[in-house]
Amino acid sequence: SPYSLYQFLINLDDTEAHNFALFFSLENKATIEKLLAGHEESPSLRILQRHIAKEMTILLHGEEACAKAIAASEALFSGDVGAIDADMIGDVFADVPTTEIPITTLDGEGLDIVQLLVTVKLASSKRQAREHLGNRAVLLNGSKTDPDDRLTRTDLLHGSVVLVRRGKKEWRMARFVDTDRSA
């Protein structure tokens, strides 16, 4: 996918990025030398990796797909997962454990956040879920949440998804589905 390719290239180590620039870039020699020099000056800015990632993603997937991949990458890095395009969410969170939940659980008062954490396996018990929530270690669609909160249809991203993060890196996706196929 455009996002996977972009992420792969942006995460190249310096030696790999240097080799990719020399072997795969369609830029002229002067531009490549300028990129290499800029990278040598400030490797932490990852100028070379960003350029290669953008160039290769545009070549393979087009400018629009590349722009979406960059926007998704920036949204994920900033924590603003709500800004990720509906088409891109599946790519960005392709490797995240996903749980399908009937959308009807959101009707009325909605779904208890504590129960959601247990359902998506970010907590092994309601007690543990309350502890994580009390420690402010849980983000729901990029926002902090409390143990007393309830999830409703208005909280869904793109009408069907909730992204839950515990700590810095442990993600889960809850996909709310219509189980009434006869309608």
mmCIF file of C-alpha atoms in Angstrom:
data_model
loop_
_atom_site.group_PDB
_atom_site.id
_atom_site.type_symbol
_atom_site.label_atom_id
_atom_site.label_comp_id
_atom_site.label_asym_id
_atom_site.label_seq_id
_atom_site.Cartn_x
_atom_site.Cartn_y
_atom_site.Cartn_z
ATOM 1 C CA SER A 1 0.000 0.000 0.000
ATOM 2 C CA PRO A 2 1.154 3.615 -0.370
ATOM 3 C CA TYR A 3 1.305 4.010 3.408
ATOM 4 C CA SER A 4 3.312 0.809 3.934
ATOM 5 C CA LEU A 5 5.782 1.753 1.225
ATOM 6 C CA TYR A 6 6.169 5.276 2.579
ATOM 7 C CA GLN A 7 6.756 3.973 6.127
ATOM 8 C CA PHE A 8 9.238 1.370 4.939
ATOM 9 C CA LEU A 9 11.282 4.002 3.117
ATOM 10 C CA ILE A 10 11.055 6.658 5.829
ATOM 11 C CA ASN A 11 12.466 4.099 8.293
ATOM 12 C CA LEU A 12 15.519 3.160 6.213
ATOM 13 C CA ASP A 13 18.773 3.430 8.114
ATOM 14 C CA ASP A 14 21.297 5.958 6.811
ATOM 15 C CA THR A 15 23.314 3.448 4.763
ATOM 16 C CA GLU A 16 20.189 1.993 3.128
ATOM 17 C CA ALA A 17 18.837 5.481 2.371
ATOM 18 C CA HIS A 18 22.164 6.431 0.784
ATOM 19 C CA ASN A 19 22.078 3.298 -1.402
ATOM 20 C CA PHE A 20 18.424 3.803 -2.351
ATOM 21 C CA ALA A 21 19.195 7.389 -3.396
ATOM 22 C CA LEU A 22 22.067 6.246 -5.593
ATOM 23 C CA PHE A 23 20.309 3.260 -7.161
ATOM 24 C CA PHE A 24 16.646 4.195 -7.391
ATOM 25 C CA SER A 25 16.251 7.955 -7.435
ATOM 26 C CA LEU A 26 15.448 9.586 -10.739
ATOM 27 C CA GLU A 27 16.869 12.913 -9.522
ATOM 28 C CA ASN A 28 19.910 14.365 -11.257
ATOM 29 C CA LYS A 29 23.391 13.955 -9.786
ATOM 30 C CA ALA A 30 23.539 17.501 -8.371
ATOM 31 C CA THR A 31 20.239 17.065 -6.520
ATOM 32 C CA ILE A 32 21.318 13.721 -5.058
ATOM 33 C CA GLU A 33 24.641 15.183 -3.942
ATOM 34 C CA LYS A 34 22.790 18.076 -2.286
ATOM 35 C CA LEU A 35 20.453 15.627 -0.496
ATOM 36 C CA LEU A 36 23.381 13.504 0.671
ATOM 37 C CA ALA A 37 25.217 16.584 1.956
ATOM 38 C CA GLY A 38 22.117 17.826 3.745
ATOM 39 C CA HIS A 39 21.672 14.448 5.351
ATOM 40 C CA GLU A 40 25.318 14.351 6.476
ATOM 41 C CA GLU A 41 24.865 17.786 8.061
ATOM 42 C CA SER A 42 21.694 16.894 9.999
ATOM 43 C CA PRO A 43 20.980 13.159 9.960
ATOM 44 C CA SER A 44 18.293 13.487 12.653
ATOM 45 C CA LEU A 45 16.097 15.433 10.199
ATOM 46 C CA ARG A 46 16.030 12.363 7.912
ATOM 47 C CA ILE A 47 16.032 14.600 4.832
ATOM 48 C CA LEU A 48 17.265 11.796 2.607
ATOM 49 C CA GLN A 49 14.728 9.249 3.870
ATOM 50 C CA ARG A 50 11.861 11.722 3.488
ATOM 51 C CA HIS A 51 12.886 12.550 -0.065
ATOM 52 C CA ILE A 52 13.312 8.906 -1.100
ATOM 53 C CA ALA A 53 10.009 7.933 0.560
ATOM 54 C CA LYS A 54 8.148 10.703 -1.233
ATOM 55 C CA GLU A 55 9.807 10.141 -4.606
ATOM 56 C CA MET A 56 9.305 6.369 -4.625
ATOM 57 C CA THR A 57 5.721 6.523 -3.324
ATOM 58 C CA ILE A 58 4.790 9.042 -6.026
ATOM 59 C CA LEU A 59 6.446 6.894 -8.694
ATOM 60 C CA LEU A 60 4.634 3.726 -7.632
ATOM 61 C CA HIS A 61 1.282 5.046 -6.401
ATOM 62 C CA GLY A 62 0.877 8.625 -7.669
ATOM 63 C CA GLU A 63 0.874 12.044 -6.012
ATOM 64 C CA GLU A 64 -2.564 11.807 -4.405
ATOM 65 C CA ALA A 65 -1.812 8.472 -2.716
ATOM 66 C CA CYS A 66 1.550 9.796 -1.558
ATOM 67 C CA ALA A 67 -0.060 12.913 -0.082
ATOM 68 C CA LYS A 68 -2.534 10.725 1.827
ATOM 69 C CA ALA A 69 0.287 8.488 3.093
ATOM 70 C CA ILE A 70 2.243 11.516 4.316
ATOM 71 C CA ALA A 71 -0.857 12.985 5.974
ATOM 72 C CA ALA A 72 -1.611 9.654 7.684
ATOM 73 C CA SER A 73 1.982 9.371 8.884
ATOM 74 C CA GLU A 74 1.885 12.889 10.324
ATOM 75 C CA ALA A 75 -1.512 12.298 11.955
ATOM 76 C CA LEU A 76 -0.304 9.094 13.576
ATOM 77 C CA PHE A 77 2.900 10.736 14.778
ATOM 78 C CA SER A 78 1.010 13.705 16.243
ATOM 79 C CA GLY A 79 -1.636 11.480 17.818
ATOM 80 C CA ASP A 80 -4.465 13.021 15.780
ATOM 81 C CA VAL A 81 -5.720 9.708 14.405
ATOM 82 C CA GLY A 82 -9.104 11.259 13.668
ATOM 83 C CA ALA A 83 -7.452 13.114 10.794
ATOM 84 C CA ILE A 84 -6.563 9.895 8.972
ATOM 85 C CA ASP A 85 -8.529 9.471 5.770
ATOM 86 C CA ALA A 86 -11.195 6.716 5.829
ATOM 87 C CA ASP A 87 -9.506 4.831 2.978
ATOM 88 C CA MET A 88 -6.134 5.032 4.733
ATOM 89 C CA ILE A 89 -7.184 3.769 8.194
ATOM 90 C CA GLY A 90 -7.163 0.162 7.005
ATOM 91 C CA ASP A 91 -3.615 0.549 5.675
ATOM 92 C CA VAL A 92 -2.256 2.409 8.695
ATOM 93 C CA PHE A 93 -3.726 -0.055 11.169
ATOM 94 C CA ALA A 94 -3.491 -3.203 9.033
ATOM 95 C CA ASP A 95 -1.351 -5.023 11.591
ATOM 96 C CA VAL A 96 -3.342 -3.886 14.628
ATOM 97 C CA PRO A 97 -5.597 -6.485 16.277
ATOM 98 C CA THR A 98 -9.170 -5.688 15.257
ATOM 99 C CA THR A 99 -12.361 -6.697 16.999
ATOM 100 C CA GLU A 100 -15.764 -6.553 15.335
ATOM 101 C CA ILE A 101 -18.529 -5.417 17.665
ATOM 102 C CA PRO A 102 -22.242 -5.118 16.831
ATOM 103 C CA ILE A 103 -23.062 -1.454 16.282
ATOM 104 C CA THR A 104 -26.235 -1.909 18.310
ATOM 105 C CA THR A 105 -24.063 -1.989 21.467
ATOM 106 C CA LEU A 106 -23.724 1.765 20.990
ATOM 107 C CA ASP A 107 -27.477 2.408 21.132
ATOM 108 C CA GLY A 108 -29.130 3.940 24.175
ATOM 109 C CA GLU A 109 -26.520 4.950 26.735
ATOM 110 C CA GLY A 110 -23.725 3.468 24.642
ATOM 111 C CA LEU A 111 -20.912 1.064 25.448
ATOM 112 C CA ASP A 112 -19.028 1.297 28.728
ATOM 113 C CA ILE A 113 -15.369 2.231 28.025
ATOM 114 C CA VAL A 114 -14.242 -0.250 30.684
ATOM 115 C CA GLN A 115 -16.060 -3.038 28.812
ATOM 116 C CA LEU A 116 -14.579 -1.841 25.507
ATOM 117 C CA LEU A 117 -11.032 -2.277 26.855
ATOM 118 C CA VAL A 118 -11.817 -5.832 27.934
ATOM 119 C CA THR A 119 -13.552 -6.615 24.633
ATOM 120 C CA VAL A 120 -10.603 -5.430 22.508
ATOM 121 C CA LYS A 121 -8.164 -7.191 24.870
ATOM 122 C CA LEU A 122 -6.315 -4.118 26.127
ATOM 123 C CA ALA A 123 -7.225 -5.223 29.630
ATOM 124 C CA SER A 124 -7.730 -8.709 31.026
ATOM 125 C CA SER A 125 -10.419 -7.609 33.482
ATOM 126 C CA LYS A 126 -12.679 -4.678 34.261
ATOM 127 C CA ARG A 127 -10.533 -3.941 37.324
ATOM 128 C CA GLN A 128 -7.417 -3.705 35.136
ATOM 129 C CA ALA A 129 -9.299 -1.574 32.592
ATOM 130 C CA ARG A 130 -10.354 0.880 35.338
ATOM 131 C CA GLU A 131 -6.742 1.027 36.508
ATOM 132 C CA HIS A 132 -5.465 1.873 33.007
ATOM 133 C CA LEU A 133 -8.180 4.495 32.604
ATOM 134 C CA GLY A 134 -7.491 5.923 36.068
ATOM 135 C CA ASN A 135 -3.803 6.238 35.168
ATOM 136 C CA ARG A 136 -4.813 8.169 32.026
ATOM 137 C CA ALA A 137 -2.991 5.540 29.964
ATOM 138 C CA VAL A 138 -5.791 5.083 27.417
ATOM 139 C CA LEU A 139 -6.561 7.164 24.351
ATOM 140 C CA LEU A 140 -9.747 6.755 22.362
ATOM 141 C CA ASN A 141 -9.391 8.107 18.813
ATOM 142 C CA GLY A 142 -6.443 10.153 20.068
ATOM 143 C CA SER A 143 -8.191 11.662 23.113
ATOM 144 C CA LYS A 144 -7.920 10.835 26.798
ATOM 145 C CA THR A 145 -10.900 9.082 28.309
ATOM 146 C CA ASP A 146 -12.245 8.411 31.805
ATOM 147 C CA PRO A 147 -13.579 5.219 33.431
ATOM 148 C CA ASP A 148 -17.120 6.659 33.503
ATOM 149 C CA ASP A 149 -17.205 7.544 29.792
ATOM 150 C CA ARG A 150 -19.471 5.711 27.377
ATOM 151 C CA LEU A 151 -18.910 5.187 23.689
ATOM 152 C CA THR A 152 -21.734 6.186 21.330
ATOM 153 C CA ARG A 153 -22.157 6.313 17.572
ATOM 154 C CA THR A 154 -21.001 9.953 17.563
ATOM 155 C CA ASP A 155 -17.558 8.777 18.755
ATOM 156 C CA LEU A 156 -16.952 6.590 15.712
ATOM 157 C CA LEU A 157 -14.388 7.549 13.111
ATOM 158 C CA HIS A 158 -15.842 7.405 9.623
ATOM 159 C CA GLY A 159 -19.044 5.913 11.013
ATOM 160 C CA SER A 160 -17.624 2.553 12.060
ATOM 161 C CA VAL A 161 -14.206 2.603 13.743
ATOM 162 C CA VAL A 162 -12.721 3.374 17.137
ATOM 163 C CA LEU A 163 -8.961 3.360 17.634
ATOM 164 C CA VAL A 164 -7.855 2.579 21.170
ATOM 165 C CA ARG A 165 -4.309 3.036 22.409
ATOM 166 C CA ARG A 166 -2.926 1.989 25.769
ATOM 167 C CA GLY A 167 0.456 3.400 26.642
ATOM 168 C CA LYS A 168 2.681 4.550 23.827
ATOM 169 C CA LYS A 169 2.451 1.700 21.358
ATOM 170 C CA GLU A 170 -0.299 -0.790 22.107
ATOM 171 C CA TRP A 171 -3.141 -0.228 19.646
ATOM 172 C CA ARG A 172 -6.453 -1.936 19.010
ATOM 173 C CA MET A 173 -9.148 -1.238 16.459
ATOM 174 C CA ALA A 174 -12.826 -1.761 17.215
ATOM 175 C CA ARG A 175 -14.879 -2.004 14.043
ATOM 176 C CA PHE A 176 -18.597 -1.585 14.675
ATOM 177 C CA VAL A 177 -20.654 -3.616 12.254
ATOM 178 C CA ASP A 178 -24.301 -3.966 11.391
ATOM 179 C CA THR A 179 -25.181 -7.540 12.309
ATOM 180 C CA ASP A 180 -28.686 -7.250 10.848
ATOM 181 C CA ARG A 181 -27.952 -8.354 7.269
ATOM 182 C CA SER A 182 -31.615 -8.636 6.341
ATOM 183 C CA ALA A 183 -32.262 -4.888 6.414
#
